[in-house]
Every structure is written in structure tokens, then in C-alpha cells.
mmCIF file of N, CA and C in Angstrom:
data_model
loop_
_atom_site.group_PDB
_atom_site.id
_atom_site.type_symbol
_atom_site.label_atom_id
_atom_site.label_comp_id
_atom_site.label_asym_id
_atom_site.label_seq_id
_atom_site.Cartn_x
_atom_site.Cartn_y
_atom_site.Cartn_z
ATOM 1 N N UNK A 1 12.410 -10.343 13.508
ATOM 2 C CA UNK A 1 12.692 -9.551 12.332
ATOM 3 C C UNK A 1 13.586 -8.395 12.763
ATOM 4 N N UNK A 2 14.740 -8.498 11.827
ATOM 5 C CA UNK A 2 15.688 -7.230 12.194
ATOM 6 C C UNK A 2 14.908 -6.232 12.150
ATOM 7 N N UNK A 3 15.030 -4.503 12.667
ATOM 8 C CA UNK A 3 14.639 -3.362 12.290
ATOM 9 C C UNK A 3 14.679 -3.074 11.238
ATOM 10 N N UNK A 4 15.792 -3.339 10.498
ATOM 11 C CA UNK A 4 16.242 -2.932 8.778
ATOM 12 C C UNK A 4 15.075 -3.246 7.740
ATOM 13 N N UNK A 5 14.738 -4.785 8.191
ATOM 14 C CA UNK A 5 13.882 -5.915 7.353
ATOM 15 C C UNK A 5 12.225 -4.820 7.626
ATOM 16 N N UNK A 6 12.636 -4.920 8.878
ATOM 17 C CA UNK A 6 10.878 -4.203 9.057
ATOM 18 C C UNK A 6 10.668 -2.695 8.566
ATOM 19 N N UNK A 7 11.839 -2.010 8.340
ATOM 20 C CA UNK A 7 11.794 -0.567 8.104
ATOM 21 C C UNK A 7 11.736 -0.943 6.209
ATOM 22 N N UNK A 8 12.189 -2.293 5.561
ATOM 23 C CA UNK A 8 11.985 -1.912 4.469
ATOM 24 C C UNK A 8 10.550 -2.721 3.543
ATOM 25 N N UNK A 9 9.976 -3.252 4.916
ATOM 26 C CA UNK A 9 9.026 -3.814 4.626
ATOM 27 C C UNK A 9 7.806 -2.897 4.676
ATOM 28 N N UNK A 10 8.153 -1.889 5.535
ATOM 29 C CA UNK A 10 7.035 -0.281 6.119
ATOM 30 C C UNK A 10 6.927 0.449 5.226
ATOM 31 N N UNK A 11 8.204 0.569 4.269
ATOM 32 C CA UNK A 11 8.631 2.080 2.744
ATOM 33 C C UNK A 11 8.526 1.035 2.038
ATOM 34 N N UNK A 12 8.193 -0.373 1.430
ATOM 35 C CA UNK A 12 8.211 -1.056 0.603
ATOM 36 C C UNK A 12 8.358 -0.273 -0.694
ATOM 37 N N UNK A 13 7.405 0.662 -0.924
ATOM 38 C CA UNK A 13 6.944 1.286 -1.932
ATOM 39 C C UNK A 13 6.719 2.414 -1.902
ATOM 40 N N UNK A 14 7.762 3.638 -2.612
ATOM 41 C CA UNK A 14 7.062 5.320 -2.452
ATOM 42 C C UNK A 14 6.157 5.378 -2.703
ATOM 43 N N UNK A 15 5.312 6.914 -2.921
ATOM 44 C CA UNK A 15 4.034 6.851 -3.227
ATOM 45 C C UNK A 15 4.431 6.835 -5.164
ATOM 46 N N UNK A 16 5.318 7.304 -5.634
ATOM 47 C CA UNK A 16 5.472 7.216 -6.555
ATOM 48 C C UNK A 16 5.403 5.472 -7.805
ATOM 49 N N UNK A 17 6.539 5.046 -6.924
ATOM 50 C CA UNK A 17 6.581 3.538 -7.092
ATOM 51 C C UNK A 17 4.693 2.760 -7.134
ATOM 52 N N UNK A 18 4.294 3.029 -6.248
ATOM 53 C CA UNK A 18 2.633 2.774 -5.968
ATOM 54 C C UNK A 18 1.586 3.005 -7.368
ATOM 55 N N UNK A 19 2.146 4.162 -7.248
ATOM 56 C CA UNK A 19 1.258 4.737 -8.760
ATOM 57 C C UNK A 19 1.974 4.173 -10.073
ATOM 58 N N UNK A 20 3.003 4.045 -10.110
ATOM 59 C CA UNK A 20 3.191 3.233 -11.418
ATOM 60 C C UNK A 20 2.972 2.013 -11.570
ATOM 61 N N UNK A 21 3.426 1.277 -10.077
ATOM 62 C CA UNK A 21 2.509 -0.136 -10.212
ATOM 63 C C UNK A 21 0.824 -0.091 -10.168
ATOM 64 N N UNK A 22 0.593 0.239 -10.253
ATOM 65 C CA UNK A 22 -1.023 0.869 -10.404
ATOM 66 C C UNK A 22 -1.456 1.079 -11.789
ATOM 67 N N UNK A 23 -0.648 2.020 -12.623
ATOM 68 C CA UNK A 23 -0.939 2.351 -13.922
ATOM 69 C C UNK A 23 -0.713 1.041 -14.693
ATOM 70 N N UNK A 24 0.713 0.473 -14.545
ATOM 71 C CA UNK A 24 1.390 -0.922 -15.483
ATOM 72 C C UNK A 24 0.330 -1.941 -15.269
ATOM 73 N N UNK A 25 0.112 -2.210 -13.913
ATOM 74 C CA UNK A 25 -0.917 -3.134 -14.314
ATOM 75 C C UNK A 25 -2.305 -3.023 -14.681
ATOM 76 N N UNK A 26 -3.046 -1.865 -14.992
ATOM 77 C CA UNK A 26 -4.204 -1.373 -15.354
ATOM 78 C C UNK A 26 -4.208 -1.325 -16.910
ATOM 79 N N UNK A 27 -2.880 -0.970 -17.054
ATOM 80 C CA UNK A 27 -2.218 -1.095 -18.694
ATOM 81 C C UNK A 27 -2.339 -2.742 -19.142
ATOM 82 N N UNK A 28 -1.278 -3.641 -18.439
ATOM 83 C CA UNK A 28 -0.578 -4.668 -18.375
ATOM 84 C C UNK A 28 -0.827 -5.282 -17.704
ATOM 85 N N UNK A 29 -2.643 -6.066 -17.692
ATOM 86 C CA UNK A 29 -3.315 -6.971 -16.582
ATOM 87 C C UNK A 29 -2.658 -7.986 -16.425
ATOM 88 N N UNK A 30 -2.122 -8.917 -17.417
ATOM 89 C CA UNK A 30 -1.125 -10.392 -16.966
ATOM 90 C C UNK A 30 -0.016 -10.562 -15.899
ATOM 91 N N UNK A 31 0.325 -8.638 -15.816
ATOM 92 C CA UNK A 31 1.354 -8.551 -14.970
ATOM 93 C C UNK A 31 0.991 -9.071 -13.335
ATOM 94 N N UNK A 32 -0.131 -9.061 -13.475
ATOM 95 C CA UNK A 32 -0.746 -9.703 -11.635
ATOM 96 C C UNK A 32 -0.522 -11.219 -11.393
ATOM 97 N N UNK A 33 -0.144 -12.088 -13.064
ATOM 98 C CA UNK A 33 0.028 -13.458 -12.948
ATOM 99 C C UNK A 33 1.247 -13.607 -11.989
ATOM 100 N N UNK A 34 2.633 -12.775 -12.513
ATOM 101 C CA UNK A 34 3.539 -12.639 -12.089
ATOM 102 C C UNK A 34 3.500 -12.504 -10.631
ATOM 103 N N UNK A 35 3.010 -11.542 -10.129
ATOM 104 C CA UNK A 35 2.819 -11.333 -8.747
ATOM 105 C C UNK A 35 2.205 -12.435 -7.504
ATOM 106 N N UNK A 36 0.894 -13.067 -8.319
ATOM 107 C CA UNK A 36 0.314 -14.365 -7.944
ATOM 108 C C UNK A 36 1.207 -14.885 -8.047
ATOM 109 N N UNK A 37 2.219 -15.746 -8.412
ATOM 110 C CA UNK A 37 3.117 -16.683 -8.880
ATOM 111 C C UNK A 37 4.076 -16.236 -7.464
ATOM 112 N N UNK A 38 4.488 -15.132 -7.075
ATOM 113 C CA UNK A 38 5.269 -14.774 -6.445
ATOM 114 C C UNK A 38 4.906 -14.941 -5.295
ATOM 115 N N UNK A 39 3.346 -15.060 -5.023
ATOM 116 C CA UNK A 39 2.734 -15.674 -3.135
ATOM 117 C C UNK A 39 3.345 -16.684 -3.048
ATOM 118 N N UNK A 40 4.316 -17.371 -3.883
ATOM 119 C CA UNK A 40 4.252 -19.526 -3.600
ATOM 120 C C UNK A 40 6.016 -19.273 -3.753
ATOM 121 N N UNK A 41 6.928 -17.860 -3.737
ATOM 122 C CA UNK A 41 8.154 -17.896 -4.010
ATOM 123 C C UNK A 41 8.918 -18.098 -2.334
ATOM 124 N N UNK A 42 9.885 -18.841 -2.811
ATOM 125 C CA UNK A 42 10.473 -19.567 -1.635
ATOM 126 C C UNK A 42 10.969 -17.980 -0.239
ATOM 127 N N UNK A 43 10.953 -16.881 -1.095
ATOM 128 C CA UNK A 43 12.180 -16.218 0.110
ATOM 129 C C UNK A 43 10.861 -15.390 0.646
ATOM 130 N N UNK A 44 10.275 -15.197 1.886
ATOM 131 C CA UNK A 44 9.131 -14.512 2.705
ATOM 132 C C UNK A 44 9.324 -13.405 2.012
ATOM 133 N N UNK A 45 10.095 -12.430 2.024
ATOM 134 C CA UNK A 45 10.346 -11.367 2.054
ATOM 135 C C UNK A 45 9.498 -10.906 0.337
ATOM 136 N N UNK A 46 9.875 -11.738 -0.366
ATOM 137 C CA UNK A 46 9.219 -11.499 -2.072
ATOM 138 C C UNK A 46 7.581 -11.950 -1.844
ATOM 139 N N UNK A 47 7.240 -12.826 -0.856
ATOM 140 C CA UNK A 47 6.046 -13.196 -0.870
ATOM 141 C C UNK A 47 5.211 -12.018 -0.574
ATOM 142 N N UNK A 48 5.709 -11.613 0.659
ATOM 143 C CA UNK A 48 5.169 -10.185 1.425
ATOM 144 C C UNK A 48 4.736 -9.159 0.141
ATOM 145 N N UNK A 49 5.653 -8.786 -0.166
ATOM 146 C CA UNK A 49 5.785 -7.772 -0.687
ATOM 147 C C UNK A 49 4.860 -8.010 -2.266
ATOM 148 N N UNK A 50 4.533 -8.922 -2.825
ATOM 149 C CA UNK A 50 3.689 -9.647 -4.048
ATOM 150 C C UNK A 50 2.919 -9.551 -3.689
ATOM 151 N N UNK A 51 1.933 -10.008 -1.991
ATOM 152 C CA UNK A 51 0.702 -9.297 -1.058
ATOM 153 C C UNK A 51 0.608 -7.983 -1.206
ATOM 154 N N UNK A 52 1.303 -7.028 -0.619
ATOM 155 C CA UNK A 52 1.346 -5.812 -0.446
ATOM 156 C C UNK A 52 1.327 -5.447 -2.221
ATOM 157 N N UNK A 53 2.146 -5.532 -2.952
ATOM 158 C CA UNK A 53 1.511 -5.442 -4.317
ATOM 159 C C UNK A 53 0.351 -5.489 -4.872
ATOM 160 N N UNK A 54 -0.232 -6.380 -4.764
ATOM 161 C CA UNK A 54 -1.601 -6.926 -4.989
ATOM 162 C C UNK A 54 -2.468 -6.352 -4.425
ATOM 163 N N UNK A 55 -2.693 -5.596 -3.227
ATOM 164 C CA UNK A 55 -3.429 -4.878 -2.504
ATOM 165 C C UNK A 55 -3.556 -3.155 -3.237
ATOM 166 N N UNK A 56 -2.149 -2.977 -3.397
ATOM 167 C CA UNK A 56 -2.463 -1.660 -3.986
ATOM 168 C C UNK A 56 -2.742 -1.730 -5.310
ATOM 169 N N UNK A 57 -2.911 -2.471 -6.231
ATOM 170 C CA UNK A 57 -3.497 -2.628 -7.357
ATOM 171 C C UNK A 57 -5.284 -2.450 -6.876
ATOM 172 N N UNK A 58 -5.684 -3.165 -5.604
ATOM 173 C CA UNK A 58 -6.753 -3.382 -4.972
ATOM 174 C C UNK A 58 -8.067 -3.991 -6.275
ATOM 175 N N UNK A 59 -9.009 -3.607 -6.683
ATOM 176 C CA UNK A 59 -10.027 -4.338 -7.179
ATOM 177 C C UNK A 59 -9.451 -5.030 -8.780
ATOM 178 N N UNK A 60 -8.387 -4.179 -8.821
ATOM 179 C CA UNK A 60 -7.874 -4.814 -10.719
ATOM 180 C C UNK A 60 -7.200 -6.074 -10.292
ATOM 181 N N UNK A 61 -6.499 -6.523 -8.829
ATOM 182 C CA UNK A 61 -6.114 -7.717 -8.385
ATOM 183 C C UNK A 61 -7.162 -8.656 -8.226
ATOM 184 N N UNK A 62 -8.495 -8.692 -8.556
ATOM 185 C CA UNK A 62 -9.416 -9.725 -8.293
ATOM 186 C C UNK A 62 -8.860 -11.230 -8.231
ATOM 187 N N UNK A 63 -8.123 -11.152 -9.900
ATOM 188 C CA UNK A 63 -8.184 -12.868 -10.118
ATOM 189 C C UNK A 63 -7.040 -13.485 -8.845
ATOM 190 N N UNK A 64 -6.423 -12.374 -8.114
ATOM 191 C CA UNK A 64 -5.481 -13.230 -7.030
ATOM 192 C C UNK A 64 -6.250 -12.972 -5.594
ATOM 193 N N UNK A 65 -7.647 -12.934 -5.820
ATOM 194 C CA UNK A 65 -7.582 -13.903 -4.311
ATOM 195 C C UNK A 65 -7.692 -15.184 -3.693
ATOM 196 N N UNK A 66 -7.975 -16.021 -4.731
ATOM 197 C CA UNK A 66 -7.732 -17.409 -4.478
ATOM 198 C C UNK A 66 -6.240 -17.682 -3.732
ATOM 199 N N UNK A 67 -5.397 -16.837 -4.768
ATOM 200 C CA UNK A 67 -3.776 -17.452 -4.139
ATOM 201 C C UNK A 67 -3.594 -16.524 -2.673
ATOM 202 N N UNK A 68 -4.624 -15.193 -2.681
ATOM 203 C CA UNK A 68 -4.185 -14.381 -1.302
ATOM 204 C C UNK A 68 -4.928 -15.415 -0.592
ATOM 205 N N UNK A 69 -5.923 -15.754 -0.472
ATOM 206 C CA UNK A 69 -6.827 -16.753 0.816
ATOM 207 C C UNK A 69 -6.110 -17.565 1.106
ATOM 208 N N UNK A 70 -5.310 -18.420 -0.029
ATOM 209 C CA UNK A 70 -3.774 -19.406 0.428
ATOM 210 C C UNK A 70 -2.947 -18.686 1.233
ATOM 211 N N UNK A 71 -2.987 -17.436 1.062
ATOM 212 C CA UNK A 71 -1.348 -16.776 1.575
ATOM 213 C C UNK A 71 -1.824 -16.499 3.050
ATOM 214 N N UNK A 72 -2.905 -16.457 3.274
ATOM 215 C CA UNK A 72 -3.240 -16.192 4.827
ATOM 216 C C UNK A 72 -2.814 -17.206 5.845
ATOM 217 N N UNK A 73 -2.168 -18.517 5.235
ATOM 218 C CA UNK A 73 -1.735 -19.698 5.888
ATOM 219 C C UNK A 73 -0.169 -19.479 5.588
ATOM 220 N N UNK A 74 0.264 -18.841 5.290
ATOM 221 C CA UNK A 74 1.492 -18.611 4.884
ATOM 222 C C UNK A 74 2.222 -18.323 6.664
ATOM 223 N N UNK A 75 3.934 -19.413 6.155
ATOM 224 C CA UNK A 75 4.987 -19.509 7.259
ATOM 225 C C UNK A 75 5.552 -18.340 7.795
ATOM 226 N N UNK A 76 5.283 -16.938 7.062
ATOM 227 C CA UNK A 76 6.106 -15.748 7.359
ATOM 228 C C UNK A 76 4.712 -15.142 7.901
ATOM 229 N N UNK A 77 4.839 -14.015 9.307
ATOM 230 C CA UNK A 77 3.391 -13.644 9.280
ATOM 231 C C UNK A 77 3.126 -12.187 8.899
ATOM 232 N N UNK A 78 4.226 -11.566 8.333
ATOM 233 C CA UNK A 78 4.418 -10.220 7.870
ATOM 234 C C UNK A 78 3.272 -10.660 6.171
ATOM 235 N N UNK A 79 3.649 -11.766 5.594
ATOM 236 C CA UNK A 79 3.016 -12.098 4.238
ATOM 237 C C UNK A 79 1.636 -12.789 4.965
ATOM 238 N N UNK A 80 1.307 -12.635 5.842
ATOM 239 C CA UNK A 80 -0.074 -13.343 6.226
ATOM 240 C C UNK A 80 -1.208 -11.836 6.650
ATOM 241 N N UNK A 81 -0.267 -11.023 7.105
ATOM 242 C CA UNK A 81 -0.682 -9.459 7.273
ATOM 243 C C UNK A 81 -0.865 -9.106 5.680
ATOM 244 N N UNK A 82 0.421 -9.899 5.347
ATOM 245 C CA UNK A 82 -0.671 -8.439 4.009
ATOM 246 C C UNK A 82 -0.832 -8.933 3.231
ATOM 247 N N UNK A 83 -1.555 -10.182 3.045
ATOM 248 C CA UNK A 83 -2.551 -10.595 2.456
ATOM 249 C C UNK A 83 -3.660 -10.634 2.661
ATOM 250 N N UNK A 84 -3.997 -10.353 4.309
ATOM 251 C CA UNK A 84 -5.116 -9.835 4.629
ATOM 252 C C UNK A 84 -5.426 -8.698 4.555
ATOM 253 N N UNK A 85 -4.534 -7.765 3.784
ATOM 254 C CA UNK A 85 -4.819 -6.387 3.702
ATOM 255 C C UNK A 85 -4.734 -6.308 2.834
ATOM 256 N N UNK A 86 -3.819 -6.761 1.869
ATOM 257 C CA UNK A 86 -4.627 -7.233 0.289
ATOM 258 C C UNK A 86 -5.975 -7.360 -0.023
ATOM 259 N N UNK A 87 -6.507 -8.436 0.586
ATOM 260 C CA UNK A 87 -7.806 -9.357 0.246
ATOM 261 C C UNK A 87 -8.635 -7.627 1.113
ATOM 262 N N UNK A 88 -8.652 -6.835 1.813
ATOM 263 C CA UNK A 88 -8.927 -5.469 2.191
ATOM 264 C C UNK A 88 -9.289 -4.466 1.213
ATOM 265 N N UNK A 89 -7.948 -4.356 0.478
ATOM 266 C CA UNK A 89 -7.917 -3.531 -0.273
ATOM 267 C C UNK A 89 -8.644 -3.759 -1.551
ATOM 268 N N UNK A 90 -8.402 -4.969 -2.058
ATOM 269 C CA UNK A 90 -9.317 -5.365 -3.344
ATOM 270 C C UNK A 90 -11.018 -4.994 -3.181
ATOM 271 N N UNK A 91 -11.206 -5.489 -1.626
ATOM 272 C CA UNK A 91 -12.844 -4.906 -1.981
ATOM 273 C C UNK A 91 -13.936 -6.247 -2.077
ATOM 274 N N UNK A 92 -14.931 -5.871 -2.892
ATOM 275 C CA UNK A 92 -16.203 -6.612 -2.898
ATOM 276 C C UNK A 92 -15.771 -8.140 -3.561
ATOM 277 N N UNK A 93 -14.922 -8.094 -5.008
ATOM 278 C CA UNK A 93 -14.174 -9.503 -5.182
ATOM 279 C C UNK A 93 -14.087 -10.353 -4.463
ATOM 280 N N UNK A 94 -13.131 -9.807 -2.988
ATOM 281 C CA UNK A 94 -12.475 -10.430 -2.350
ATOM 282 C C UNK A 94 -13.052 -11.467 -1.437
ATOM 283 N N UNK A 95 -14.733 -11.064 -1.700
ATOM 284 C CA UNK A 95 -15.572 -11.347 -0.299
ATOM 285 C C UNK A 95 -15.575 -13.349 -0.248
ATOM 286 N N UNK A 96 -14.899 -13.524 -1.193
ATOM 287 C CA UNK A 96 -14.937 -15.519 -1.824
ATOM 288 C C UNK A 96 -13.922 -15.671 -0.403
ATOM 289 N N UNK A 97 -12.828 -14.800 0.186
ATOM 290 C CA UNK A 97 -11.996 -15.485 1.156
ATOM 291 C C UNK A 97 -12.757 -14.663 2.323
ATOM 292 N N UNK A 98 -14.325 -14.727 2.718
ATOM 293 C CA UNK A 98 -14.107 -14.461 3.989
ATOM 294 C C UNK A 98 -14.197 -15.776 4.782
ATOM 295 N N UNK A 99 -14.406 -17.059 4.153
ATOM 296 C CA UNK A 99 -14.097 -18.303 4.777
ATOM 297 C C UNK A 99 -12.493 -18.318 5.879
ATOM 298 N N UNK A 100 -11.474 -18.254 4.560
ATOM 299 C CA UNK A 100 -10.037 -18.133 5.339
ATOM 300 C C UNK A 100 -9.953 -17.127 6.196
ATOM 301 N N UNK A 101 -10.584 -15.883 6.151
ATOM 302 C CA UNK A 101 -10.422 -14.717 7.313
ATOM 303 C C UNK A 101 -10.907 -15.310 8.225
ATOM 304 N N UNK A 102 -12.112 -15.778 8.264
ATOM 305 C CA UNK A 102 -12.812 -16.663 9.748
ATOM 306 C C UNK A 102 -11.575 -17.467 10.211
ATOM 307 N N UNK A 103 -10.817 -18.150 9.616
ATOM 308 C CA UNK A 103 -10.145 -19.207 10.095
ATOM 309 C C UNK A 103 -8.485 -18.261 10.444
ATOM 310 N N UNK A 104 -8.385 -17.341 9.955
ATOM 311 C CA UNK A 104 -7.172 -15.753 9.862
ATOM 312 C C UNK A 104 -7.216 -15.740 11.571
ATOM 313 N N UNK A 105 -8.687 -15.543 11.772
ATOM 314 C CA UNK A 105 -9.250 -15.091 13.063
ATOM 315 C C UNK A 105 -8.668 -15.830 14.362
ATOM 316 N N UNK A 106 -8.150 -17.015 14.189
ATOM 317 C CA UNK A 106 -7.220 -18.093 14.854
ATOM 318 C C UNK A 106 -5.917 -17.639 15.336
ATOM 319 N N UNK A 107 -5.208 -16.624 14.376
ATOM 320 C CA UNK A 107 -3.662 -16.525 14.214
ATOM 321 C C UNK A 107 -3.479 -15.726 14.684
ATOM 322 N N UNK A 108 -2.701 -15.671 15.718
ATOM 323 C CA UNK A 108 -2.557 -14.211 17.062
ATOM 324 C C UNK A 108 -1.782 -13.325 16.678
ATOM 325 N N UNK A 109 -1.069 -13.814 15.703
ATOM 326 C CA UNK A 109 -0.503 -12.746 15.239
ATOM 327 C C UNK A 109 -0.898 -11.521 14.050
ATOM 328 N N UNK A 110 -1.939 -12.736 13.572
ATOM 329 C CA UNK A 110 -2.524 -11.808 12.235
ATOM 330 C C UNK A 110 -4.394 -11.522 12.092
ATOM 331 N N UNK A 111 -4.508 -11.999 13.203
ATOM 332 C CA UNK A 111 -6.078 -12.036 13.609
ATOM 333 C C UNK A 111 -6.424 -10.374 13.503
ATOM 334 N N UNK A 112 -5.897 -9.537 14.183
ATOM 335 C CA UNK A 112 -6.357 -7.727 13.526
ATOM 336 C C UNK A 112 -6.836 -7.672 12.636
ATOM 337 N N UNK A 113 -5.795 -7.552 11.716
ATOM 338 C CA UNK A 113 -5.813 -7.578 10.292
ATOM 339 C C UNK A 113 -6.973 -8.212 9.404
ATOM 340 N N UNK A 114 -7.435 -9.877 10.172
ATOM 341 C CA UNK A 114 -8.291 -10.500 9.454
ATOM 342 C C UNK A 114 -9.930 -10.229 10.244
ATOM 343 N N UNK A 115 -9.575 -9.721 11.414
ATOM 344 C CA UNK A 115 -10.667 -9.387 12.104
ATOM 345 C C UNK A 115 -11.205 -7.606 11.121
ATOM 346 N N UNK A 116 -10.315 -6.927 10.717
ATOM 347 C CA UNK A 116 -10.524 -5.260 10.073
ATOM 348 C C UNK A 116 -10.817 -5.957 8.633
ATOM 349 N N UNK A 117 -10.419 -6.862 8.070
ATOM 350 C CA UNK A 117 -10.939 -7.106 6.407
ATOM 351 C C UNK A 117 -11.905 -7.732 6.698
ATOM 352 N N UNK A 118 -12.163 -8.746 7.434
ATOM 353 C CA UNK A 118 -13.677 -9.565 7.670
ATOM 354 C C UNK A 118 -15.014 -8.462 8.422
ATOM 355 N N UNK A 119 -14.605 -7.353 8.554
ATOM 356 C CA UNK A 119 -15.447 -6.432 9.537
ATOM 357 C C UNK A 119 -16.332 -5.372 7.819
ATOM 358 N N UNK A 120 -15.133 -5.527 7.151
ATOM 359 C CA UNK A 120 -15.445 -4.458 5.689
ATOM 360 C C UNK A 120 -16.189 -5.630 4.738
ATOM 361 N N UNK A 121 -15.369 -7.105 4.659
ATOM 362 C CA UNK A 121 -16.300 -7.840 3.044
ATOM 363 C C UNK A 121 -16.938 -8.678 4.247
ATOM 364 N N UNK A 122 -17.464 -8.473 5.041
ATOM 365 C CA UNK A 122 -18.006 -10.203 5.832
ATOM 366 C C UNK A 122 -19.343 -9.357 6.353
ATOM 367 N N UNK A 123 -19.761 -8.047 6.112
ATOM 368 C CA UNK A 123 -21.172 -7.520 6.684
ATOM 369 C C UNK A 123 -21.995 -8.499 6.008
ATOM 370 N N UNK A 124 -22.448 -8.823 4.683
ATOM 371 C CA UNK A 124 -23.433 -9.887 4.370
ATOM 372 C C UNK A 124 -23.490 -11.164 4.501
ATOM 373 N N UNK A 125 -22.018 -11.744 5.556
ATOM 374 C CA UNK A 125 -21.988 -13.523 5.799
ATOM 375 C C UNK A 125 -22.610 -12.966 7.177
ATOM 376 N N UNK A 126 -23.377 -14.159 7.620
ATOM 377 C CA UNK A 126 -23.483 -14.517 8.883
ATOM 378 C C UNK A 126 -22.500 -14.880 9.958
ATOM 379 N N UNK A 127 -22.041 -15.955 8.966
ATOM 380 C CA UNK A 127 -20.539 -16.479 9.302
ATOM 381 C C UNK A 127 -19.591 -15.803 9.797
ATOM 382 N N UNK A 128 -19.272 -15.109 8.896
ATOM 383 C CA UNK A 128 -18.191 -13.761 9.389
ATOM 384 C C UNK A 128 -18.684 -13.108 10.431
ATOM 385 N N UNK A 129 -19.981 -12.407 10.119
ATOM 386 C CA UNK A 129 -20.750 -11.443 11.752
ATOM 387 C C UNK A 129 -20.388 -12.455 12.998
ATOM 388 N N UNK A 130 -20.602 -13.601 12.865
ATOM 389 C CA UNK A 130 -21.202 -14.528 14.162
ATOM 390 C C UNK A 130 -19.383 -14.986 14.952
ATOM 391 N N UNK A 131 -18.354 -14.400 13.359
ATOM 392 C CA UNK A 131 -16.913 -14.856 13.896
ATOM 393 C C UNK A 131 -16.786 -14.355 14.735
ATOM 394 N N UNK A 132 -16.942 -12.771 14.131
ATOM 395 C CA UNK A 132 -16.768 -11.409 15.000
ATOM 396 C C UNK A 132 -17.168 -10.910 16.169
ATOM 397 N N UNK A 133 -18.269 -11.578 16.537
ATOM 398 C CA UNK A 133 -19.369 -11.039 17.827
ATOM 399 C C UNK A 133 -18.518 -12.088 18.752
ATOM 400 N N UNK A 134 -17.893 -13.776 18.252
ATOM 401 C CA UNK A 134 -17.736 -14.406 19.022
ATOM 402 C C UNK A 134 -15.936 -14.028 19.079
ATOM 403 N N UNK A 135 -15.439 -12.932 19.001
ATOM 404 C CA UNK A 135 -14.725 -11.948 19.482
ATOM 405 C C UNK A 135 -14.809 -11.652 20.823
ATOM 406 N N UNK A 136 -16.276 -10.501 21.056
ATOM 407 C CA UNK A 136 -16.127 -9.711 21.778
ATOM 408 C C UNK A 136 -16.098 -10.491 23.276
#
């Protein structure tokens, strides 16, 4: 990844930008269809960033974690990061993908990420605890 790509993948969003996508879709719930729709769009870069969307909406994004638990298998691993920080940010919802985080836990590149969201929704799986211990 160029520097450019990664510096505009880091400011994706001012804090300003954040809060209005925050308000519109709290206003304008269908607008998250759009965004879901956008985990399965051909160019990484829109996928990423539809993750990272979805995360800062956090618990009003519920109905997309089915498509984030898909996106954790995703070809780009910048959109596999932040869909695991998506599926983070949403919260108690999210806890239906700590299956795919167990399996997140595989991907060397994005295993952190799924190891810090499976550490927050995976305290009541076994599964998840028993991923984690077989970590250390």
C-alpha cells in the first residue's frame, strides 16, 4: 500500500464528517443498506471504508454484521481490519460473529484486531476464551 492510500485510509473521516454520518443514519436507518451493499463492492478501498463506516455508526449498524463476519474473509486486509473493528465498535449485537473472529484469529495480518474484538464480545463464549488462552 502506497503511503498516500494509507494516509487516506488513517483521516478517512474528520471528526466532523463522523458525526454527521452518525446523525444521517440515526435519522436515515436504510442508509446502512447502502453501506452493507458496499462490503461486496469490487474496488478494496470502498469496501474498507463501508467497514470503517459501519463501525462508527457502532450499535445502530447491528443489521450489518452478518455482511461484516463475511468481510473478515475479505481479499484486501486493511477491509478485514476494519471490519473487525467494526464488529468492535457495534458492541453486544455483534457478539453472532465471534465464530468468524475465532477463525480472524488465523490471519496474521488481522489476528490483533480480531484477537481485541473477540477479548470485548467473546467474555461469555467459551469458544472465544479457549481461542484466546490458546494464544498465549
Amino acid at each position: 500500500m502506497s503511503p498516500e492510500t494509507a494516509l487516506a485510509v488513517k483521516n478517512a473521516f474528520t471528526p466532523e464528517q463522523e458525526a454527521a454520518l452518525v446523525a444521517w443514519t440515526k435519522k436515515y436507518p436504510y442508509t446502512n443498506l447502502g453501506l452493507i451493499e458496499a462490503l461486496r463492492h469490487p474496488e478494496k478501498l470502498a469496501r474498507s471504508m463501508a467497514a470503517e463506516a459501519l463501525g462508527k455508526i457502532g450499535p445502530g449498524a447491528a443489521a450489518a454484521v452478518p455482511a461484516l463476519a463475511a468481510a473478515l474473509k475479505d481479499s484486501y486486509y486493511i477491509a478485514r481490519i476494519n471490519a473487525a473493528s467494526a464488529l468492535d465498535e457495534i458492541g453486544g449485537p455483534a457478539s453472532a460473529a465471534v465464530p468468524a473472529l475465532i477463525e480472524g484469529l488465523k490471519d496474521k495480518e488481522t489476528f490483533w484486531q480480531a484477537a481485541r474484538t473477540l477479548g470485548r464480545l467473546g467474555r461469555n463464549s467459551p469458544e472465544a476464551v479457549a481461542a484466546l488462552n490458546a494464544m498465549l
